[in-house]
PDB file of N, CA and C in Angstrom:
ATOM      1  N   UNK A  91     -27.074  18.807  32.139  1.00 93.00           N
ATOM      2  CA  UNK A  91     -28.350  18.638  31.457  1.00 93.00           C
ATOM      3  C   UNK A  91     -28.549  17.167  31.100  1.00 93.00           C
ATOM      4  N   UNK A  92     -27.520  16.572  30.552  1.00 94.00           N
ATOM      5  CA  UNK A  92     -27.628  15.173  30.113  1.00 94.00           C
ATOM      6  C   UNK A  92     -27.905  14.238  31.288  1.00 94.00           C
ATOM      7  N   UNK A  93     -27.112  14.363  32.354  1.00 96.00           N
ATOM      8  CA  UNK A  93     -27.264  13.433  33.480  1.00 96.00           C
ATOM      9  C   UNK A  93     -28.595  13.629  34.199  1.00 96.00           C
ATOM     10  N   UNK A  94     -29.027  14.879  34.327  1.00 96.00           N
ATOM     11  CA  UNK A  94     -30.317  15.127  34.986  1.00 96.00           C
ATOM     12  C   UNK A  94     -31.467  14.577  34.139  1.00 96.00           C
ATOM     13  N   UNK A  95     -31.360  14.696  32.823  1.00 94.00           N
ATOM     14  CA  UNK A  95     -32.401  14.171  31.937  1.00 94.00           C
ATOM     15  C   UNK A  95     -32.431  12.650  31.982  1.00 94.00           C
ATOM     16  N   UNK A  96     -31.268  12.031  31.952  1.00 96.00           N
ATOM     17  CA  UNK A  96     -31.215  10.569  32.031  1.00 96.00           C
ATOM     18  C   UNK A  96     -31.725  10.071  33.383  1.00 96.00           C
ATOM     19  N   UNK A  97     -31.358  10.773  34.450  1.00 97.00           N
ATOM     20  CA  UNK A  97     -31.860  10.411  35.778  1.00 97.00           C
ATOM     21  C   UNK A  97     -33.366  10.546  35.869  1.00 97.00           C
ATOM     22  N   UNK A  98     -33.887  11.584  35.237  1.00 96.00           N
ATOM     23  CA  UNK A  98     -35.336  11.761  35.216  1.00 96.00           C
ATOM     24  C   UNK A  98     -36.014  10.638  34.432  1.00 96.00           C
ATOM     25  N   UNK A  99     -35.385  10.189  33.356  1.00 96.00           N
ATOM     26  CA  UNK A  99     -35.949   9.069  32.588  1.00 96.00           C
ATOM     27  C   UNK A  99     -36.025   7.813  33.457  1.00 96.00           C
ATOM     28  N   UNK A 100     -35.000   7.574  34.247  1.00 97.00           N
ATOM     29  CA  UNK A 100     -35.009   6.423  35.155  1.00 97.00           C
ATOM     30  C   UNK A 100     -36.128   6.580  36.180  1.00 97.00           C
ATOM     31  N   UNK A 101     -36.272   7.791  36.722  1.00 97.00           N
ATOM     32  CA  UNK A 101     -37.346   8.036  37.696  1.00 97.00           C
ATOM     33  C   UNK A 101     -38.721   7.854  37.059  1.00 97.00           C
ATOM     34  N   UNK A 102     -38.853   8.206  35.783  1.00 95.00           N
ATOM     35  CA  UNK A 102     -40.127   7.987  35.087  1.00 95.00           C
ATOM     36  C   UNK A 102     -40.451   6.504  34.994  1.00 95.00           C
ATOM     37  N   UNK A 103     -39.457   5.696  34.710  1.00 96.00           N
ATOM     38  CA  UNK A 103     -39.668   4.250  34.633  1.00 96.00           C
ATOM     39  C   UNK A 103     -40.062   3.704  36.003  1.00 96.00           C
ATOM     40  N   UNK A 104     -39.359   4.145  37.044  1.00 96.00           N
ATOM     41  CA  UNK A 104     -39.695   3.719  38.407  1.00 96.00           C
ATOM     42  C   UNK A 104     -41.115   4.171  38.763  1.00 96.00           C
ATOM     43  N   UNK A 105     -41.480   5.374  38.342  1.00 96.00           N
ATOM     44  CA  UNK A 105     -42.819   5.906  38.608  1.00 96.00           C
ATOM     45  C   UNK A 105     -43.889   4.999  38.008  1.00 96.00           C
ATOM     46  N   UNK A 106     -43.670   4.575  36.771  1.00 93.00           N
ATOM     47  CA  UNK A 106     -44.650   3.713  36.094  1.00 93.00           C
ATOM     48  C   UNK A 106     -44.730   2.347  36.759  1.00 93.00           C
ATOM     49  N   UNK A 107     -43.602   1.822  37.203  1.00 95.00           N
ATOM     50  CA  UNK A 107     -43.558   0.476  37.755  1.00 95.00           C
ATOM     51  C   UNK A 107     -43.719   0.424  39.273  1.00 95.00           C
ATOM     52  N   UNK A 108     -43.898   1.583  39.909  1.00 94.00           N
ATOM     53  CA  UNK A 108     -43.985   1.626  41.375  1.00 94.00           C
ATOM     54  C   UNK A 108     -45.117   0.739  41.871  1.00 94.00           C
ATOM     55  N   UNK A 109     -44.785  -0.117  42.806  1.00 92.00           N
ATOM     56  CA  UNK A 109     -45.778  -1.034  43.341  1.00 92.00           C
ATOM     57  C   UNK A 109     -46.419  -0.553  44.633  1.00 92.00           C
ATOM     58  N   UNK A 110     -45.920   0.562  45.160  1.00 95.00           N
ATOM     59  CA  UNK A 110     -46.500   1.091  46.389  1.00 95.00           C
ATOM     60  C   UNK A 110     -46.433   2.613  46.376  1.00 95.00           C
ATOM     61  N   UNK A 111     -47.200   3.226  47.262  1.00 96.00           N
ATOM     62  CA  UNK A 111     -47.316   4.679  47.260  1.00 96.00           C
ATOM     63  C   UNK A 111     -46.017   5.392  47.650  1.00 96.00           C
ATOM     64  N   UNK A 112     -45.270   4.923  48.660  1.00 96.00           N
ATOM     65  CA  UNK A 112     -44.014   5.613  48.995  1.00 96.00           C
ATOM     66  C   UNK A 112     -43.017   5.634  47.824  1.00 96.00           C
ATOM     67  N   UNK A 113     -42.911   4.529  47.084  1.00 96.00           N
ATOM     68  CA  UNK A 113     -42.011   4.508  45.927  1.00 96.00           C
ATOM     69  C   UNK A 113     -42.510   5.459  44.846  1.00 96.00           C
ATOM     70  N   UNK A 114     -43.811   5.552  44.683  1.00 96.00           N
ATOM     71  CA  UNK A 114     -44.403   6.480  43.733  1.00 96.00           C
ATOM     72  C   UNK A 114     -44.033   7.919  44.098  1.00 96.00           C
ATOM     73  N   UNK A 115     -44.140   8.251  45.385  1.00 97.00           N
ATOM     74  CA  UNK A 115     -43.792   9.598  45.842  1.00 97.00           C
ATOM     75  C   UNK A 115     -42.313   9.900  45.652  1.00 97.00           C
ATOM     76  N   UNK A 116     -41.457   8.958  45.985  1.00 97.00           N
ATOM     77  CA  UNK A 116     -40.014   9.171  45.838  1.00 97.00           C
ATOM     78  C   UNK A 116     -39.652   9.364  44.369  1.00 97.00           C
ATOM     79  N   UNK A 117     -40.233   8.551  43.501  1.00 97.00           N
ATOM     80  CA  UNK A 117     -39.925   8.682  42.080  1.00 97.00           C
ATOM     81  C   UNK A 117     -40.463  10.004  41.525  1.00 97.00           C
ATOM     82  N   UNK A 118     -41.635  10.421  41.967  1.00 97.00           N
ATOM     83  CA  UNK A 118     -42.183  11.708  41.533  1.00 97.00           C
ATOM     84  C   UNK A 118     -41.282  12.851  41.992  1.00 97.00           C
ATOM     85  N   UNK A 119     -40.820  12.786  43.236  1.00 97.00           N
ATOM     86  CA  UNK A 119     -39.902  13.795  43.750  1.00 97.00           C
ATOM     87  C   UNK A 119     -38.618  13.810  42.917  1.00 97.00           C
ATOM     88  N   UNK A 120     -38.112  12.626  42.560  1.00 97.00           N
ATOM     89  CA  UNK A 120     -36.914  12.542  41.731  1.00 97.00           C
ATOM     90  C   UNK A 120     -37.116  13.160  40.360  1.00 97.00           C
ATOM     91  N   UNK A 121     -38.277  12.902  39.764  1.00 96.00           N
ATOM     92  CA  UNK A 121     -38.582  13.498  38.458  1.00 96.00           C
ATOM     93  C   UNK A 121     -38.552  15.017  38.556  1.00 96.00           C
ATOM     94  N   UNK A 122     -39.232  15.557  39.541  1.00 96.00           N
ATOM     95  CA  UNK A 122     -39.298  17.013  39.693  1.00 96.00           C
ATOM     96  C   UNK A 122     -37.913  17.606  39.950  1.00 96.00           C
ATOM     97  N   UNK A 123     -37.179  17.006  40.854  1.00 97.00           N
ATOM     98  CA  UNK A 123     -35.855  17.508  41.208  1.00 97.00           C
ATOM     99  C   UNK A 123     -34.916  17.496  40.006  1.00 97.00           C
ATOM    100  N   UNK A 124     -34.878  16.374  39.306  1.00 97.00           N
ATOM    101  CA  UNK A 124     -33.940  16.245  38.191  1.00 97.00           C
ATOM    102  C   UNK A 124     -34.347  17.089  36.986  1.00 97.00           C
ATOM    103  N   UNK A 125     -35.629  17.180  36.702  1.00 94.00           N
ATOM    104  CA  UNK A 125     -36.043  18.030  35.581  1.00 94.00           C
ATOM    105  C   UNK A 125     -35.793  19.506  35.883  1.00 94.00           C
ATOM    106  N   UNK A 126     -35.989  19.908  37.129  1.00 94.00           N
ATOM    107  CA  UNK A 126     -35.656  21.285  37.499  1.00 94.00           C
ATOM    108  C   UNK A 126     -34.151  21.525  37.395  1.00 94.00           C
ATOM    109  N   UNK A 127     -33.348  20.524  37.742  1.00 95.00           N
ATOM    110  CA  UNK A 127     -31.899  20.655  37.629  1.00 95.00           C
ATOM    111  C   UNK A 127     -31.460  20.758  36.170  1.00 95.00           C
ATOM    112  N   UNK A 128     -32.191  20.145  35.256  1.00 93.00           N
ATOM    113  CA  UNK A 128     -31.842  20.198  33.839  1.00 93.00           C
ATOM    114  C   UNK A 128     -32.382  21.456  33.163  1.00 93.00           C
ATOM    115  N   UNK A 129     -33.509  21.956  33.612  1.00 89.00           N
ATOM    116  CA  UNK A 129     -34.156  23.081  32.941  1.00 89.00           C
ATOM    117  C   UNK A 129     -33.370  24.381  33.086  1.00 89.00           C
ATOM    118  N   UNK A 130     -32.815  24.641  34.246  1.00 88.00           N
ATOM    119  CA  UNK A 130     -32.052  25.875  34.459  1.00 88.00           C
ATOM    120  C   UNK A 130     -30.889  26.021  33.491  1.00 88.00           C
ATOM    121  N   UNK A 131     -29.994  25.037  33.442  1.00 90.00           N
ATOM    122  CA  UNK A 131     -28.886  25.137  32.482  1.00 90.00           C
ATOM    123  C   UNK A 131     -29.351  25.156  31.023  1.00 90.00           C
ATOM    124  N   UNK A 132     -30.430  24.432  30.732  1.00 85.00           N
ATOM    125  CA  UNK A 132     -30.943  24.430  29.357  1.00 85.00           C
ATOM    126  C   UNK A 132     -31.384  25.830  28.948  1.00 85.00           C
ATOM    127  N   UNK A 133     -32.093  26.520  29.832  1.00 83.00           N
ATOM    128  CA  UNK A 133     -32.535  27.869  29.511  1.00 83.00           C
ATOM    129  C   UNK A 133     -31.381  28.853  29.488  1.00 83.00           C
ATOM    130  N   UNK A 134     -30.304  28.562  30.198  1.00 85.00           N
ATOM    131  CA  UNK A 134     -29.140  29.439  30.196  1.00 85.00           C
ATOM    132  C   UNK A 134     -28.350  29.325  28.896  1.00 85.00           C
ATOM    133  N   UNK A 135     -28.602  28.281  28.121  1.00 82.00           N
ATOM    134  CA  UNK A 135     -27.909  28.147  26.836  1.00 82.00           C
ATOM    135  C   UNK A 135     -28.279  29.270  25.881  1.00 82.00           C
ATOM    136  N   UNK A 136     -29.489  29.795  25.980  1.00 79.00           N
ATOM    137  CA  UNK A 136     -29.934  30.845  25.065  1.00 79.00           C
ATOM    138  C   UNK A 136     -29.009  32.057  25.088  1.00 79.00           C
ATOM    139  N   UNK A 137     -28.814  32.705  26.243  1.00 81.00           N
ATOM    140  CA  UNK A 137     -27.925  33.870  26.217  1.00 81.00           C
ATOM    141  C   UNK A 137     -26.456  33.513  25.990  1.00 81.00           C
ATOM    142  N   UNK A 138     -26.074  32.284  26.275  1.00 86.00           N
ATOM    143  CA  UNK A 138     -24.679  31.880  26.088  1.00 86.00           C
ATOM    144  C   UNK A 138     -24.330  31.609  24.631  1.00 86.00           C
ATOM    145  N   UNK A 139     -25.302  31.221  23.832  1.00 89.00           N
ATOM    146  CA  UNK A 139     -24.997  30.791  22.468  1.00 89.00           C
ATOM    147  C   UNK A 139     -25.573  31.701  21.380  1.00 89.00           C
ATOM    148  N   UNK A 140     -26.400  32.668  21.749  1.00 89.00           N
ATOM    149  CA  UNK A 140     -27.038  33.547  20.770  1.00 89.00           C
ATOM    150  C   UNK A 140     -26.539  34.973  20.988  1.00 89.00           C
ATOM    151  N   UNK A 141     -26.193  35.669  19.907  1.00 91.00           N
ATOM    152  CA  UNK A 141     -25.781  37.075  20.063  1.00 91.00           C
ATOM    153  C   UNK A 141     -26.890  37.913  20.709  1.00 91.00           C
ATOM    154  N   UNK A 142     -26.500  38.922  21.464  1.00 89.00           N
ATOM    155  CA  UNK A 142     -27.460  39.736  22.225  1.00 89.00           C
ATOM    156  C   UNK A 142     -28.540  40.344  21.330  1.00 89.00           C
ATOM    157  N   UNK A 143     -28.204  40.705  20.121  1.00 92.00           N
ATOM    158  CA  UNK A 143     -29.176  41.324  19.217  1.00 92.00           C
ATOM    159  C   UNK A 143     -30.269  40.343  18.784  1.00 92.00           C
ATOM    160  N   UNK A 144     -30.029  39.051  18.928  1.00 92.00           N
ATOM    161  CA  UNK A 144     -30.975  38.031  18.480  1.00 92.00           C
ATOM    162  C   UNK A 144     -31.681  37.318  19.640  1.00 92.00           C
ATOM    163  N   UNK A 145     -31.502  37.791  20.862  1.00 89.00           N
ATOM    164  CA  UNK A 145     -32.108  37.136  22.030  1.00 89.00           C
ATOM    165  C   UNK A 145     -33.620  37.045  21.930  1.00 89.00           C
ATOM    166  N   UNK A 146     -34.272  38.118  21.497  1.00 91.00           N
ATOM    167  CA  UNK A 146     -35.730  38.123  21.407  1.00 91.00           C
ATOM    168  C   UNK A 146     -36.245  37.075  20.430  1.00 91.00           C
ATOM    169  N   UNK A 147     -35.641  37.015  19.245  1.00 92.00           N
ATOM    170  CA  UNK A 147     -36.058  36.039  18.238  1.00 92.00           C
ATOM    171  C   UNK A 147     -35.781  34.615  18.709  1.00 92.00           C
ATOM    172  N   UNK A 148     -34.608  34.396  19.289  1.00 90.00           N
ATOM    173  CA  UNK A 148     -34.266  33.062  19.784  1.00 90.00           C
ATOM    174  C   UNK A 148     -35.191  32.655  20.925  1.00 90.00           C
ATOM    175  N   UNK A 149     -35.546  33.594  21.780  1.00 88.00           N
ATOM    176  CA  UNK A 149     -36.464  33.300  22.879  1.00 88.00           C
ATOM    177  C   UNK A 149     -37.844  32.933  22.343  1.00 88.00           C
ATOM    178  N   UNK A 150     -38.276  33.618  21.310  1.00 92.00           N
ATOM    179  CA  UNK A 150     -39.573  33.300  20.702  1.00 92.00           C
ATOM    180  C   UNK A 150     -39.559  31.892  20.109  1.00 92.00           C
ATOM    181  N   UNK A 151     -38.493  31.555  19.391  1.00 91.00           N
ATOM    182  CA  UNK A 151     -38.373  30.202  18.830  1.00 91.00           C
ATOM    183  C   UNK A 151     -38.371  29.153  19.943  1.00 91.00           C
ATOM    184  N   UNK A 152     -37.657  29.438  21.010  1.00 88.00           N
ATOM    185  CA  UNK A 152     -37.589  28.490  22.122  1.00 88.00           C
ATOM    186  C   UNK A 152     -38.966  28.313  22.761  1.00 88.00           C
ATOM    187  N   UNK A 153     -39.687  29.415  22.946  1.00 90.00           N
ATOM    188  CA  UNK A 153     -41.021  29.337  23.528  1.00 90.00           C
ATOM    189  C   UNK A 153     -41.990  28.548  22.658  1.00 90.00           C
ATOM    190  N   UNK A 154     -41.937  28.781  21.352  1.00 95.00           N
ATOM    191  CA  UNK A 154     -42.807  28.041  20.434  1.00 95.00           C
ATOM    192  C   UNK A 154     -42.444  26.560  20.440  1.00 95.00           C
ATOM    193  N   UNK A 155     -41.149  26.255  20.433  1.00 92.00           N
ATOM    194  CA  UNK A 155     -40.718  24.853  20.439  1.00 92.00           C
ATOM    195  C   UNK A 155     -41.177  24.138  21.718  1.00 92.00           C
ATOM    196  N   UNK A 156     -41.089  24.812  22.851  1.00 90.00           N
ATOM    197  CA  UNK A 156     -41.547  24.212  24.104  1.00 90.00           C
ATOM    198  C   UNK A 156     -43.055  23.984  24.086  1.00 90.00           C
ATOM    199  N   UNK A 157     -43.802  24.942  23.550  1.00 96.00           N
ATOM    200  CA  UNK A 157     -45.252  24.806  23.470  1.00 96.00           C
ATOM    201  C   UNK A 157     -45.645  23.663  22.538  1.00 96.00           C
ATOM    202  N   UNK A 158     -44.993  23.582  21.383  1.00 97.00           N
ATOM    203  CA  UNK A 158     -45.280  22.493  20.432  1.00 97.00           C
ATOM    204  C   UNK A 158     -44.964  21.144  21.073  1.00 97.00           C
ATOM    205  N   UNK A 159     -43.869  21.062  21.811  1.00 94.00           N
ATOM    206  CA  UNK A 159     -43.517  19.815  22.491  1.00 94.00           C
ATOM    207  C   UNK A 159     -44.554  19.419  23.527  1.00 94.00           C
ATOM    208  N   UNK A 160     -45.045  20.384  24.295  1.00 95.00           N
ATOM    209  CA  UNK A 160     -46.071  20.093  25.291  1.00 95.00           C
ATOM    210  C   UNK A 160     -47.370  19.652  24.631  1.00 95.00           C
ATOM    211  N   UNK A 161     -47.747  20.326  23.554  1.00 97.00           N
ATOM    212  CA  UNK A 161     -48.964  19.937  22.842  1.00 97.00           C
ATOM    213  C   UNK A 161     -48.824  18.548  22.223  1.00 97.00           C
ATOM    214  N   UNK A 162     -47.666  18.270  21.636  1.00 96.00           N
ATOM    215  CA  UNK A 162     -47.439  16.948  21.041  1.00 96.00           C
ATOM    216  C   UNK A 162     -47.497  15.861  22.110  1.00 96.00           C
ATOM    217  N   UNK A 163     -46.953  16.132  23.287  1.00 93.00           N
ATOM    218  CA  UNK A 163     -47.022  15.165  24.380  1.00 93.00           C
ATOM    219  C   UNK A 163     -48.446  14.917  24.825  1.00 93.00           C
ATOM    220  N   UNK A 164     -49.235  15.977  24.925  1.00 94.00           N
ATOM    221  CA  UNK A 164     -50.632  15.825  25.328  1.00 94.00           C
ATOM    222  C   UNK A 164     -51.421  15.033  24.285  1.00 94.00           C
ATOM    223  N   UNK A 165     -51.179  15.315  23.013  1.00 94.00           N
ATOM    224  CA  UNK A 165     -51.862  14.579  21.943  1.00 94.00           C
ATOM    225  C   UNK A 165     -51.439  13.113  21.962  1.00 94.00           C
ATOM    226  N   UNK A 166     -50.138  12.863  22.155  1.00 93.00           N
ATOM    227  CA  UNK A 166     -49.650  11.481  22.190  1.00 93.00           C
ATOM    228  C   UNK A 166     -50.280  10.709  23.347  1.00 93.00           C
ATOM    229  N   UNK A 167     -50.367  11.325  24.511  1.00 90.00           N
ATOM    230  CA  UNK A 167     -50.984  10.662  25.657  1.00 90.00           C
ATOM    231  C   UNK A 167     -52.458  10.400  25.381  1.00 90.00           C
ATOM    232  N   UNK A 168     -53.139  11.369  24.766  1.00 89.00           N
ATOM    233  CA  UNK A 168     -54.537  11.172  24.407  1.00 89.00           C
ATOM    234  C   UNK A 168     -54.727  10.022  23.436  1.00 89.00           C
ATOM    235  N   UNK A 169     -53.803   9.902  22.478  1.00 89.00           N
ATOM    236  CA  UNK A 169     -53.883   8.810  21.506  1.00 89.00           C
ATOM    237  C   UNK A 169     -53.631   7.466  22.181  1.00 89.00           C
ATOM    238  N   UNK A 170     -52.670   7.421  23.086  1.00 87.00           N
ATOM    239  CA  UNK A 170     -52.380   6.182  23.798  1.00 87.00           C
ATOM    240  C   UNK A 170     -53.570   5.788  24.655  1.00 87.00           C
ATOM    241  N   UNK A 171     -54.159   6.765  25.316  1.00 80.00           N
ATOM    242  CA  UNK A 171     -55.321   6.494  26.170  1.00 80.00           C
ATOM    243  C   UNK A 171     -56.493   5.994  25.328  1.00 80.00           C
ATOM    244  N   UNK A 172     -56.735   6.643  24.191  1.00 81.00           N
ATOM    245  CA  UNK A 172     -57.827   6.229  23.319  1.00 81.00           C
ATOM    246  C   UNK A 172     -57.563   4.838  22.758  1.00 81.00           C
ATOM    247  N   UNK A 173     -56.331   4.578  22.360  1.00 80.00           N
ATOM    248  CA  UNK A 173     -55.963   3.270  21.816  1.00 80.00           C
ATOM    249  C   UNK A 173     -56.145   2.195  22.877  1.00 80.00           C
ATOM    250  N   UNK A 174     -55.762   2.504  24.115  1.00 73.00           N
ATOM    251  CA  UNK A 174     -55.904   1.544  25.205  1.00 73.00           C
ATOM    252  C   UNK A 174     -57.358   1.240  25.515  1.00 73.00           C
ATOM    253  N   UNK A 175     -58.230   2.213  25.375  1.00 69.00           N
ATOM    254  CA  UNK A 175     -59.651   2.009  25.645  1.00 69.00           C
ATOM    255  C   UNK A 175     -60.312   1.217  24.521  1.00 69.00           C
ATOM    256  N   UNK A 176     -59.749   1.317  23.306  1.00 64.00           N
ATOM    257  CA  UNK A 176     -60.344   0.605  22.171  1.00 64.00           C
ATOM    258  C   UNK A 176     -60.018  -0.895  22.201  1.00 64.00           C
ATOM    259  N   UNK A 177     -58.914  -1.233  22.829  1.00 61.00           N
ATOM    260  CA  UNK A 177     -58.510  -2.656  22.869  1.00 61.00           C
ATOM    261  C   UNK A 177     -59.036  -3.354  24.069  1.00 61.00           C
TER     262      UNK A 177
END
Protein backbone atom coordinates (compact mmCIF):
# COMPACT_ATOMS: atom_id res chain seq x y z
CA UNK A 1 0.00 0.00 0.00
CA UNK A 2 2.74 2.42 0.98
CA UNK A 3 4.94 1.90 -2.08
CA UNK A 4 2.03 2.02 -4.53
CA UNK A 5 0.76 5.24 -2.93
CA UNK A 6 4.19 6.85 -3.02
CA UNK A 7 4.66 5.74 -6.63
CA UNK A 8 1.30 7.23 -7.50
CA UNK A 9 2.35 10.52 -5.87
CA UNK A 10 5.42 10.58 -8.11
CA UNK A 11 3.24 9.87 -11.15
CA UNK A 12 0.95 12.73 -10.12
CA UNK A 13 3.90 15.11 -10.08
CA UNK A 14 5.04 13.86 -13.49
CA UNK A 15 1.46 14.25 -14.74
CA UNK A 16 1.37 17.91 -13.69
CA UNK A 17 4.79 18.66 -15.15
CA UNK A 18 4.41 16.61 -18.35
CA UNK A 19 5.61 18.63 -21.30
CA UNK A 20 4.20 16.36 -23.98
CA UNK A 21 1.21 14.12 -24.57
CA UNK A 22 3.01 10.72 -24.47
CA UNK A 23 4.50 11.54 -21.03
CA UNK A 24 1.05 12.65 -19.88
CA UNK A 25 -0.41 9.31 -20.98
CA UNK A 26 2.34 7.26 -19.35
CA UNK A 27 1.99 9.14 -16.07
CA UNK A 28 -1.80 8.77 -16.15
CA UNK A 29 -1.41 5.04 -16.75
CA UNK A 30 1.03 4.89 -13.82
CA UNK A 31 -1.41 6.69 -11.55
CA UNK A 32 -4.21 4.28 -12.42
CA UNK A 33 -2.04 1.18 -12.13
CA UNK A 34 -0.49 2.13 -8.81
CA UNK A 35 -3.69 3.37 -7.18
CA UNK A 36 -5.44 0.15 -8.20
CA UNK A 37 -2.52 -1.80 -6.72
CA UNK A 38 -2.92 0.10 -3.43
CA UNK A 39 -6.72 0.00 -3.24
CA UNK A 40 -7.10 -3.79 -3.21
CA UNK A 41 -4.91 -4.41 -0.15
CA UNK A 42 -6.36 -1.33 1.56
CA UNK A 43 -9.89 -2.69 1.23
CA UNK A 44 -8.71 -6.11 2.40
CA UNK A 45 -7.64 -4.57 5.71
CA UNK A 46 -11.30 -4.35 6.77
CA UNK A 47 -11.99 -8.08 7.12
CA UNK A 48 -8.45 -8.71 8.39
CA UNK A 49 -8.59 -6.24 11.27
CA UNK A 50 -12.28 -6.07 12.26
CA UNK A 51 -14.21 -8.87 13.99
CA UNK A 52 -16.81 -10.53 11.74
CA UNK A 53 -19.70 -9.23 13.85
CA UNK A 54 -18.59 -5.63 13.19
CA UNK A 55 -17.95 -5.86 9.42
CA UNK A 56 -21.14 -4.02 8.49
CA UNK A 57 -20.47 -1.08 10.81
CA UNK A 58 -16.80 -0.88 9.80
CA UNK A 59 -17.77 -1.01 6.13
CA UNK A 60 -20.23 1.84 6.64
CA UNK A 61 -17.55 3.95 8.36
CA UNK A 62 -15.12 3.19 5.56
CA UNK A 63 -17.67 4.14 2.90
CA UNK A 64 -18.51 7.42 4.62
CA UNK A 65 -14.81 8.24 5.08
CA UNK A 66 -14.13 7.60 1.38
CA UNK A 67 -17.09 9.76 0.36
CA UNK A 68 -16.03 12.61 2.67
CA UNK A 69 -12.50 12.41 1.24
CA UNK A 70 -13.79 12.60 -2.33
CA UNK A 71 -16.04 15.53 -1.50
CA UNK A 72 -13.23 17.34 0.32
CA UNK A 73 -10.97 16.83 -2.71
CA UNK A 74 -13.59 18.21 -5.06
CA UNK A 75 -14.16 21.24 -2.83
CA UNK A 76 -10.40 21.82 -2.52
CA UNK A 77 -9.96 21.70 -6.30
CA UNK A 78 -12.89 24.08 -6.72
CA UNK A 79 -11.32 26.49 -4.23
CA UNK A 80 -7.95 26.31 -5.97
CA UNK A 81 -9.60 26.90 -9.34
CA UNK A 82 -11.60 29.84 -8.00
CA UNK A 83 -8.53 31.29 -6.29
CA UNK A 84 -6.53 30.94 -9.50
CA UNK A 85 -9.21 32.75 -11.51
CA UNK A 86 -9.33 35.60 -8.98
CA UNK A 87 -5.61 36.33 -9.26
